[in-house]
Short mmCIF file of C-alpha atoms in Angstrom, two decimals:
data_model
loop_
_atom_site.label_atom_id
_atom_site.label_comp_id
_atom_site.label_asym_id
_atom_site.label_seq_id
_atom_site.Cartn_x
_atom_site.Cartn_y
_atom_site.Cartn_z
CA UNK A 1108 7.74 -55.05 14.85
CA UNK A 1109 6.06 -51.64 14.72
CA UNK A 1110 7.73 -48.82 16.65
CA UNK A 1111 5.76 -47.26 19.47
CA UNK A 1112 4.74 -43.68 18.71
CA UNK A 1113 5.56 -41.39 21.59
CA UNK A 1114 3.74 -38.11 22.19
CA UNK A 1115 6.22 -35.32 21.26
CA UNK A 1116 5.20 -33.41 24.39
CA UNK A 1117 5.73 -36.38 26.70
CA UNK A 1118 8.28 -35.90 29.45
CA UNK A 1119 9.41 -39.45 28.84
CA UNK A 1120 10.54 -38.64 25.31
CA UNK A 1121 14.02 -37.60 26.39
CA UNK A 1122 16.32 -39.64 24.24
CA UNK A 1123 18.36 -40.25 27.39
CA UNK A 1124 19.29 -43.63 28.85
CA UNK A 1125 16.22 -45.05 30.52
CA UNK A 1126 13.86 -42.75 28.59
CA UNK A 1127 11.65 -43.52 25.62
CA UNK A 1128 13.22 -43.92 22.21
CA UNK A 1129 13.43 -40.52 20.43
CA UNK A 1130 10.85 -39.92 17.75
CA UNK A 1131 13.56 -39.33 15.15
CA UNK A 1132 14.89 -42.87 15.61
CA UNK A 1133 12.03 -44.15 13.44
CA UNK A 1134 10.54 -41.16 11.63
CA UNK A 1135 12.62 -39.24 9.05
CA UNK A 1136 10.46 -36.11 9.44
CA UNK A 1137 11.47 -35.86 13.09
CA UNK A 1138 15.08 -36.65 12.20
CA UNK A 1139 15.15 -33.77 9.72
CA UNK A 1140 13.67 -31.35 12.25
CA UNK A 1141 16.03 -32.24 15.12
CA UNK A 1142 17.54 -28.94 16.29
CA UNK A 1143 15.45 -26.90 13.84
CA UNK A 1144 15.87 -26.29 10.10
CA UNK A 1145 17.74 -22.99 10.06
CA UNK A 1146 20.44 -20.91 11.75
CA UNK A 1147 21.91 -17.41 11.67
CA UNK A 1148 25.17 -17.12 9.78
CA UNK A 1149 27.57 -14.17 9.68
CA UNK A 1150 28.33 -12.59 6.31
CA UNK A 1151 31.63 -11.05 7.46
CA UNK A 1152 34.60 -12.74 9.16
CA UNK A 1153 35.74 -12.07 12.73
CA UNK A 1154 39.33 -13.34 12.55
CA UNK A 1155 41.25 -10.90 14.72
CA UNK A 1156 40.95 -7.74 16.77
CA UNK A 1157 40.83 -5.55 13.66
CA UNK A 1158 37.82 -7.42 12.32
CA UNK A 1159 36.20 -7.23 15.74
CA UNK A 1160 36.74 -3.48 16.00
CA UNK A 1161 35.08 -2.96 12.60
CA UNK A 1162 32.16 -5.34 13.06
CA UNK A 1163 31.48 -4.21 16.60
CA UNK A 1164 32.85 -1.45 18.77
CA UNK A 1165 34.25 1.06 17.97
CA UNK A 1166 33.60 0.83 14.20
CA UNK A 1167 29.91 0.08 14.52
CA UNK A 1168 29.35 3.41 16.28
CA UNK A 1169 30.14 5.32 13.07
CA UNK A 1170 27.47 3.42 11.20
CA UNK A 1171 24.92 3.87 14.00
CA UNK A 1172 25.57 7.63 14.08
CA UNK A 1173 25.20 7.92 10.32
CA UNK A 1174 21.87 6.10 10.39
CA UNK A 1175 20.68 8.29 13.25
CA UNK A 1176 21.36 11.36 11.08
CA UNK A 1177 20.05 9.81 7.84
CA UNK A 1178 17.58 7.04 8.68
CA UNK A 1179 17.33 5.85 5.07
CA UNK A 1180 20.94 4.59 5.34
CA UNK A 1181 19.60 1.66 7.38
CA UNK A 1182 18.80 -0.01 4.07
CA UNK A 1183 22.42 0.19 2.91
CA UNK A 1184 24.30 -0.64 6.09
CA UNK A 1185 22.11 -3.31 7.78
CA UNK A 1186 20.24 -6.38 6.67
CA UNK A 1187 16.85 -4.59 6.79
CA UNK A 1188 16.31 -4.45 3.03
CA UNK A 1189 16.96 -8.14 2.53
CA UNK A 1190 15.07 -9.75 5.40
CA UNK A 1191 11.42 -10.59 5.99
CA UNK A 1192 9.57 -11.39 9.22
CA UNK A 1193 7.38 -14.48 8.90
CA UNK A 1194 4.69 -13.80 11.51
CA UNK A 1195 1.98 -16.11 12.82
CA UNK A 1196 -0.19 -16.58 15.87
CA UNK A 1197 -0.60 -20.29 15.21
CA UNK A 1198 -4.37 -20.18 14.73
CA UNK A 1199 -4.65 -21.64 11.21
CA UNK A 1200 -1.59 -23.79 10.61
CA UNK A 1201 -1.79 -25.81 7.40
CA UNK A 1202 -4.67 -28.26 7.82
CA UNK A 1203 -3.99 -28.59 11.54
CA UNK A 1204 -5.98 -25.55 12.67
CA UNK A 1205 -5.38 -23.65 15.91
CA UNK A 1206 -2.36 -25.47 17.34
CA UNK A 1207 -0.64 -22.51 18.98
CA UNK A 1208 2.60 -20.58 18.43
CA UNK A 1209 5.11 -23.23 19.53
CA UNK A 1210 3.59 -25.93 17.35
CA UNK A 1211 3.57 -23.51 14.38
CA UNK A 1212 7.34 -23.00 14.47
CA UNK A 1213 8.28 -25.97 12.25
CA UNK A 1214 6.05 -24.51 9.53
CA UNK A 1215 7.43 -20.99 10.01
CA UNK A 1216 11.00 -22.30 9.84
CA UNK A 1217 10.03 -24.15 6.68
CA UNK A 1218 8.62 -20.96 5.21
CA UNK A 1219 11.82 -19.12 6.04
CA UNK A 1220 14.06 -21.63 4.29
CA UNK A 1221 11.77 -21.56 1.24
CA UNK A 1222 12.27 -17.79 1.09
CA UNK A 1223 16.02 -18.37 1.02
CA UNK A 1224 16.06 -21.38 -1.27
CA UNK A 1225 13.72 -20.04 -3.93
CA UNK A 1226 14.09 -16.25 -3.67
CA UNK A 1227 17.42 -15.54 -2.03
CA UNK A 1228 15.55 -13.67 0.70
CA UNK A 1229 16.47 -14.05 4.38
CA UNK A 1230 13.51 -14.58 6.69
CA UNK A 1231 12.99 -14.88 10.44
CA UNK A 1232 10.14 -16.95 11.91
CA UNK A 1233 8.19 -15.09 14.61
CA UNK A 1234 5.44 -16.96 16.46
CA UNK A 1235 3.37 -14.64 18.63
CA UNK A 1236 1.78 -15.73 21.89
CA UNK A 1237 -1.34 -13.62 21.34
CA UNK A 1238 -4.39 -13.77 19.12
CA UNK A 1239 -6.01 -10.41 19.77
CA UNK A 1240 -6.03 -8.26 16.63
CA UNK A 1241 -4.88 -5.11 18.44
CA UNK A 1242 -2.04 -6.95 20.18
CA UNK A 1243 -0.82 -8.58 16.97
CA UNK A 1244 -0.87 -5.29 15.07
CA UNK A 1245 0.94 -3.40 17.81
CA UNK A 1246 3.55 -6.13 18.21
CA UNK A 1247 4.34 -6.27 14.50
CA UNK A 1248 4.50 -2.48 14.26
CA UNK A 1249 7.08 -2.44 17.05
CA UNK A 1250 9.12 -5.19 15.38
CA UNK A 1251 9.02 -3.54 11.95
CA UNK A 1252 12.23 -1.44 12.20
CA UNK A 1253 14.25 -4.65 11.94
CA UNK A 1254 12.65 -5.89 8.71
CA UNK A 1255 12.16 -4.94 5.10
CA UNK A 1256 8.83 -6.73 4.85
CA UNK A 1257 6.32 -8.83 6.76
CA UNK A 1258 4.86 -12.13 5.57
CA UNK A 1259 1.73 -12.93 7.58
CA UNK A 1260 1.18 -16.65 7.79
CA UNK A 1261 -1.39 -19.10 9.14
CA UNK A 1262 -3.60 -16.52 10.89
CA UNK A 1263 -7.26 -17.48 10.93
CA UNK A 1264 -9.99 -15.65 9.04
CA UNK A 1265 -11.62 -13.22 9.36
CA UNK A 1266 -9.02 -11.67 11.70
CA UNK A 1267 -6.33 -12.04 9.04
CA UNK A 1268 -8.07 -9.48 6.80
CA UNK A 1269 -8.17 -6.79 9.45
CA UNK A 1270 -4.64 -7.47 10.64
CA UNK A 1271 -3.22 -7.13 7.15
CA UNK A 1272 -5.24 -4.00 6.39
CA UNK A 1273 -4.24 -2.25 9.61
CA UNK A 1274 -0.56 -3.13 9.20
CA UNK A 1275 -0.62 -1.81 5.64
CA UNK A 1276 -2.03 1.45 6.99
CA UNK A 1277 0.56 1.71 9.77
CA UNK A 1278 3.75 0.62 8.01
CA UNK A 1279 5.61 1.66 4.86
CA UNK A 1280 7.04 -1.77 4.07
CA UNK A 1281 5.45 -4.66 2.16
CA UNK A 1282 2.83 -6.52 4.21
CA UNK A 1283 1.69 -9.73 2.52
CA UNK A 1284 -0.61 -12.44 3.84
CA UNK A 1285 0.57 -15.39 1.81
CA UNK A 1286 -2.40 -17.62 2.59
CA UNK A 1287 -4.47 -15.04 0.73
CA UNK A 1288 -2.36 -13.53 -1.99
CA UNK A 1289 0.23 -16.19 -2.71
CA UNK A 1290 -2.53 -18.70 -3.35
CA UNK A 1291 -4.40 -16.20 -5.51
CA UNK A 1292 -1.34 -15.37 -7.64
CA UNK A 1293 -0.56 -19.00 -8.43
CA UNK A 1294 -4.22 -19.81 -9.08
CA UNK A 1295 -4.53 -16.94 -11.53
CA UNK A 1296 -1.35 -18.00 -13.33
CA UNK A 1297 -2.62 -21.56 -13.74
CA UNK A 1298 -6.05 -20.32 -14.85
CA UNK A 1299 -4.54 -18.02 -17.48
CA UNK A 1300 -2.64 -20.93 -18.98
CA UNK A 1301 -5.61 -23.28 -18.80
CA UNK A 1302 -7.67 -20.69 -20.66
CA UNK A 1303 -4.91 -20.22 -23.23
CA UNK A 1304 -4.72 -23.97 -23.76
CA UNK A 1305 -8.45 -24.09 -24.47
CA UNK A 1306 -8.40 -21.04 -26.75
CA UNK A 1307 -10.47 -18.92 -24.38
CA UNK A 1308 -10.02 -15.68 -22.52
CA UNK A 1309 -10.53 -15.36 -18.79
CA UNK A 1310 -13.41 -13.00 -19.51
CA UNK A 1311 -15.32 -15.92 -21.04
CA UNK A 1312 -15.15 -18.06 -17.89
CA UNK A 1313 -17.50 -18.50 -14.97
CA UNK A 1314 -15.81 -19.81 -11.83
CA UNK A 1315 -17.09 -21.23 -8.57
CA UNK A 1316 -14.92 -21.16 -5.45
CA UNK A 1317 -15.50 -23.56 -2.58
CA UNK A 1318 -14.40 -21.75 0.59
CA UNK A 1319 -14.83 -18.14 1.65
CA UNK A 1320 -11.87 -17.92 4.01
CA UNK A 1321 -8.58 -16.14 3.43
CA UNK A 1322 -7.63 -17.93 0.21
CA UNK A 1323 -11.12 -18.00 -1.31
CA UNK A 1324 -11.75 -14.30 -0.81
CA UNK A 1325 -8.32 -13.33 -2.16
CA UNK A 1326 -8.71 -15.55 -5.22
CA UNK A 1327 -12.12 -14.03 -5.95
CA UNK A 1328 -10.72 -10.50 -5.70
CA UNK A 1329 -7.80 -11.30 -7.97
CA UNK A 1330 -9.93 -13.06 -10.58
CA UNK A 1331 -12.26 -10.06 -10.70
CA UNK A 1332 -9.25 -7.76 -10.99
CA UNK A 1333 -7.97 -9.93 -13.87
CA UNK A 1334 -11.33 -9.63 -15.68
CA UNK A 1335 -13.01 -13.00 -15.18
CA UNK A 1336 -16.49 -13.29 -16.62
CA UNK A 1337 -18.08 -14.14 -13.28
CA UNK A 1338 -17.12 -15.80 -10.03
CA UNK A 1339 -19.21 -17.01 -7.10
CA UNK A 1340 -18.04 -18.17 -3.69
CA UNK A 1341 -19.71 -20.78 -1.55
CA UNK A 1342 -19.29 -21.27 2.18
CA UNK A 1343 -20.81 -23.95 4.43
CA UNK A 1344 -24.28 -22.41 3.98
CA UNK A 1345 -24.17 -22.17 0.22
CA UNK A 1346 -23.48 -19.54 -2.43
CA UNK A 1347 -22.66 -16.06 -1.14
CA UNK A 1348 -25.14 -13.58 -2.50
CA UNK A 1349 -26.27 -10.09 -1.55
CA UNK A 1350 -29.64 -11.44 -0.43
CA UNK A 1351 -28.24 -13.55 2.40
CA UNK A 1352 -28.86 -12.09 5.86
CA UNK A 1353 -26.14 -14.06 7.66
CA UNK A 1354 -23.06 -12.54 5.98
CA UNK A 1355 -20.05 -11.21 7.84
CA UNK A 1356 -18.63 -7.85 6.81
CA UNK A 1357 -16.01 -9.57 4.67
CA UNK A 1358 -18.56 -11.77 2.93
CA UNK A 1359 -20.88 -8.82 2.43
CA UNK A 1360 -18.04 -7.05 0.65
CA UNK A 1361 -17.41 -10.16 -1.45
CA UNK A 1362 -21.08 -10.28 -2.41
CA UNK A 1363 -20.80 -6.73 -3.75
CA UNK A 1364 -18.36 -7.65 -6.54
CA UNK A 1365 -19.01 -11.35 -7.22
CA UNK A 1366 -21.89 -13.53 -8.38
CA UNK A 1367 -23.17 -11.23 -11.10
CA UNK A 1368 -25.48 -14.05 -12.17
CA UNK A 1369 -27.28 -13.84 -8.81
CA UNK A 1370 -26.87 -17.55 -8.05
CA UNK A 1371 -28.33 -18.97 -4.85
CA UNK A 1372 -28.45 -22.40 -3.31
CA UNK A 1373 -25.65 -24.89 -2.76
CA UNK A 1374 -22.15 -25.19 -4.18
CA UNK A 1375 -23.36 -28.10 -6.28
CA UNK A 1376 -26.15 -25.96 -7.70
CA UNK A 1377 -23.65 -23.27 -8.71
CA UNK A 1378 -21.38 -25.78 -10.44
CA UNK A 1379 -24.01 -26.62 -13.06
CA UNK A 1380 -22.63 -25.18 -16.32
CA UNK A 1381 -19.61 -23.59 -14.60
CA UNK A 1382 -16.29 -23.44 -16.45
CA UNK A 1383 -14.02 -23.48 -13.40
CA UNK A 1384 -14.07 -25.09 -9.97
CA UNK A 1385 -11.57 -23.80 -7.40
CA UNK A 1386 -11.46 -25.63 -4.08
CA UNK A 1387 -9.79 -24.09 -1.03
CA UNK A 1388 -12.01 -25.48 1.69
CA UNK A 1389 -11.65 -29.21 2.10
CA UNK A 1390 -14.72 -31.38 2.07
CA UNK A 1391 -15.81 -33.45 -0.90
CA UNK A 1392 -17.67 -32.42 -4.02
CA UNK A 1393 -20.00 -35.04 -5.43
CA UNK A 1394 -19.05 -36.52 -8.79
CA UNK A 1395 -22.49 -35.65 -10.12
CA UNK A 1396 -21.80 -31.95 -9.50
CA UNK A 1397 -18.47 -32.15 -11.36
CA UNK A 1398 -20.20 -33.92 -14.22
CA UNK A 1399 -22.68 -31.02 -14.46
CA UNK A 1400 -19.95 -28.48 -15.27
CA UNK A 1401 -19.48 -27.10 -18.76
CA UNK A 1402 -17.61 -29.09 -21.38
CA UNK A 1403 -13.88 -28.44 -21.24
CA UNK A 1404 -14.05 -27.31 -17.61
CA UNK A 1405 -11.11 -26.77 -15.28
CA UNK A 1406 -10.98 -28.32 -11.81
CA UNK A 1407 -8.51 -26.86 -9.33
CA UNK A 1408 -9.09 -28.94 -6.19
CA UNK A 1409 -6.45 -27.59 -3.84
CA UNK A 1410 -7.29 -28.96 -0.39
CA UNK A 1411 -4.48 -30.94 1.24
CA UNK A 1412 -4.00 -33.79 1.72
CA UNK A 1413 -7.39 -34.73 0.27
CA UNK A 1414 -8.53 -32.69 -2.75
CA UNK A 1415 -12.20 -31.77 -2.87
CA UNK A 1416 -12.37 -33.73 -6.13
CA UNK A 1417 -9.95 -36.60 -6.57
CA UNK A 1418 -7.96 -36.21 -9.81
CA UNK A 1419 -9.15 -39.58 -11.07
CA UNK A 1420 -12.73 -38.30 -10.85
CA UNK A 1421 -11.92 -34.83 -12.15
CA UNK A 1422 -10.18 -36.18 -15.26
CA UNK A 1423 -13.41 -37.86 -16.36
CA UNK A 1424 -15.01 -34.47 -16.95
CA UNK A 1425 -12.37 -31.70 -16.90
CA UNK A 1426 -9.89 -30.61 -19.55
CA UNK A 1427 -7.39 -29.36 -16.95
CA UNK A 1428 -6.98 -30.64 -13.40
CA UNK A 1429 -4.80 -29.09 -10.70
CA UNK A 1430 -4.34 -29.83 -7.00
CA UNK A 1431 -2.30 -28.61 -4.07
CA UNK A 1432 -0.31 -31.84 -3.95
CA UNK A 1433 3.17 -32.47 -5.30
CA UNK A 1434 2.40 -36.04 -6.40
CA UNK A 1435 -0.04 -34.91 -9.13
CA UNK A 1436 0.64 -32.64 -12.13
CA UNK A 1437 -0.19 -28.93 -11.92
CA UNK A 1438 0.52 -28.30 -8.25
CA UNK A 1439 -0.86 -24.93 -7.08
CA UNK A 1440 1.98 -24.16 -4.68
CA UNK A 1441 2.51 -20.79 -2.99
CA UNK A 1442 6.27 -21.24 -3.15
CA UNK A 1443 5.97 -20.32 -6.82
CA UNK A 1444 4.92 -16.82 -5.79
CA UNK A 1445 5.98 -15.44 -2.42
CA UNK A 1446 9.80 -15.70 -2.74
CA UNK A 1447 9.86 -13.79 -6.02
CA UNK A 1448 7.22 -11.30 -4.92
CA UNK A 1449 9.20 -10.33 -1.84
CA UNK A 1450 12.51 -10.40 -3.72
CA UNK A 1451 11.11 -7.95 -6.27
CA UNK A 1452 9.54 -5.71 -3.66
CA UNK A 1453 12.72 -5.60 -1.56
CA UNK A 1454 14.88 -5.04 -4.60
CA UNK A 1455 13.20 -1.69 -5.25
CA UNK A 1456 12.42 -0.96 -1.57
CA UNK A 1457 8.70 -0.92 -2.29
CA UNK A 1458 6.50 0.69 0.32
CA UNK A 1459 3.78 -1.90 -0.24
CA UNK A 1460 2.65 -4.72 -2.52
CA UNK A 1461 -0.08 -3.53 -4.86
CA UNK A 1462 -2.72 -5.42 -6.81
CA UNK A 1463 -0.76 -4.56 -9.95
CA UNK A 1464 2.36 -6.18 -8.53
CA UNK A 1465 0.42 -9.35 -7.76
CA UNK A 1466 -1.14 -9.46 -11.23
CA UNK A 1467 2.34 -8.95 -12.72
CA UNK A 1468 3.62 -11.87 -10.64
CA UNK A 1469 0.84 -14.11 -11.94
CA UNK A 1470 1.50 -13.12 -15.54
CA UNK A 1471 5.24 -13.72 -15.16
CA UNK A 1472 4.63 -17.10 -13.58
CA UNK A 1473 2.27 -18.11 -16.36
CA UNK A 1474 4.78 -17.00 -19.00
CA UNK A 1475 7.43 -19.42 -17.72
CA UNK A 1476 5.40 -22.32 -19.13
CA UNK A 1477 5.64 -20.80 -22.61
CA UNK A 1478 5.31 -23.13 -25.58
CA UNK A 1479 5.46 -26.23 -23.37
CA UNK A 1480 1.86 -25.61 -22.34
CA UNK A 1481 -0.15 -28.82 -21.97
CA UNK A 1482 -3.08 -30.13 -19.96
CA UNK A 1483 -0.69 -31.56 -17.39
CA UNK A 1484 1.59 -28.51 -17.47
CA UNK A 1485 -0.25 -25.23 -16.93
CA UNK A 1486 1.99 -24.16 -14.04
CA UNK A 1487 5.75 -24.64 -13.66
CA UNK A 1488 7.50 -26.65 -10.98
CA UNK A 1489 8.83 -24.83 -7.89
CA UNK A 1490 12.22 -26.24 -8.88
CA UNK A 1491 12.18 -24.54 -12.28
CA UNK A 1492 15.04 -22.05 -11.90
CA UNK A 1493 13.31 -19.57 -14.21
CA UNK A 1494 10.43 -18.96 -11.83
CA UNK A 1495 11.88 -16.71 -9.12
CA UNK A 1496 13.87 -14.44 -11.50
CA UNK A 1497 10.81 -13.97 -13.72
CA UNK A 1498 8.51 -13.12 -10.82
CA UNK A 1499 11.14 -10.89 -9.17
CA UNK A 1500 11.71 -8.84 -12.32
CA UNK A 1501 7.99 -8.48 -13.04
CA UNK A 1502 7.17 -7.37 -9.49
CA UNK A 1503 10.04 -4.86 -9.39
CA UNK A 1504 8.94 -3.37 -12.73
CA UNK A 1505 5.32 -3.16 -11.60
CA UNK A 1506 6.34 -1.45 -8.35
CA UNK A 1507 8.19 1.21 -10.34
CA UNK A 1508 5.27 1.62 -12.73
CA UNK A 1509 2.82 2.06 -9.83
CA UNK A 1510 4.98 4.56 -7.97
CA UNK A 1511 5.66 2.52 -4.82
CA UNK A 1512 9.35 1.84 -5.54
CA UNK A 1513 11.91 3.90 -3.66
CA UNK A 1514 14.95 2.99 -5.75
#
């Protein structure tokens, strides 16, 4: 007999006698989330009055006074340099869209435990009950003294671009919108290895990106920075080009450094003869359009849960296929990037995360694959224990080389 699904917000879902059966009695996802997925844990013992007097008053006053006189000591005598704020407004949560701050918390908690599991970085989920750009910026600025970095998460475009830019201007700690840059880093790493497998350089490739939101724009910028031959983005109205009169400011900027070939028309039109398809938009790409791509093409169809091109279709025409799903080879997963990027930045107390640091992260991630490179292995698994140390070391070294490290 099938269990009745109860609305999580229903007052009848109490789990008490006489109430509806709790959701976690039949769904393991709810069972895992009961009570939340994380907690705060002390790193020092409080066993007796001596411990108490050191951890709190009066001993804590000495530390507070020292920091007041030398503010930089906050990094040595508090958790600031090892903790990240994971900040959202709940407007673009996974594939669920604008579901609000409370409903975003399970994802933010998940992000926080991934920081810890894969990068050794403590993180605190912060879901803001506001969506105004000014309010978000001011709120994060006021929270910043408690954190060594800020990971912006699941904030809708185009507001996410302005929020990140303004926070980078206001704060001297790493500000990183993972939906943009984490996706771009892992995509570049996979593309480097796909190119290496085929005996080509990135500069020989022409890519087409489906989706001109946060991820699509960031991927385009990073591919251009890495020296790709050409890249064009397509939104719902077709290929973004300088001649279009309906472009937002962000898309107008994108048009200024992409689509050197001057392509117009639909996404399918742009795919004819293209070497790379990168999907970060959802929707479905017709098989005929995939078939029109260049021989030995790469298809990175990363929409979840339904890739823009199903792998079974993509494999008919492409030499390398990647998705955003864990049940297919070559998963483009942000967890490969953001824990190590923040760990490296915090390690050297970087004032920001530069393009060079992101490129270094992508190169380090690609290098983990090494001689095991194959069509079904162009990107390592998140559970490969070499990933985070490699990315951390590369990011820390790049921060020093670019002059943004403070130790």
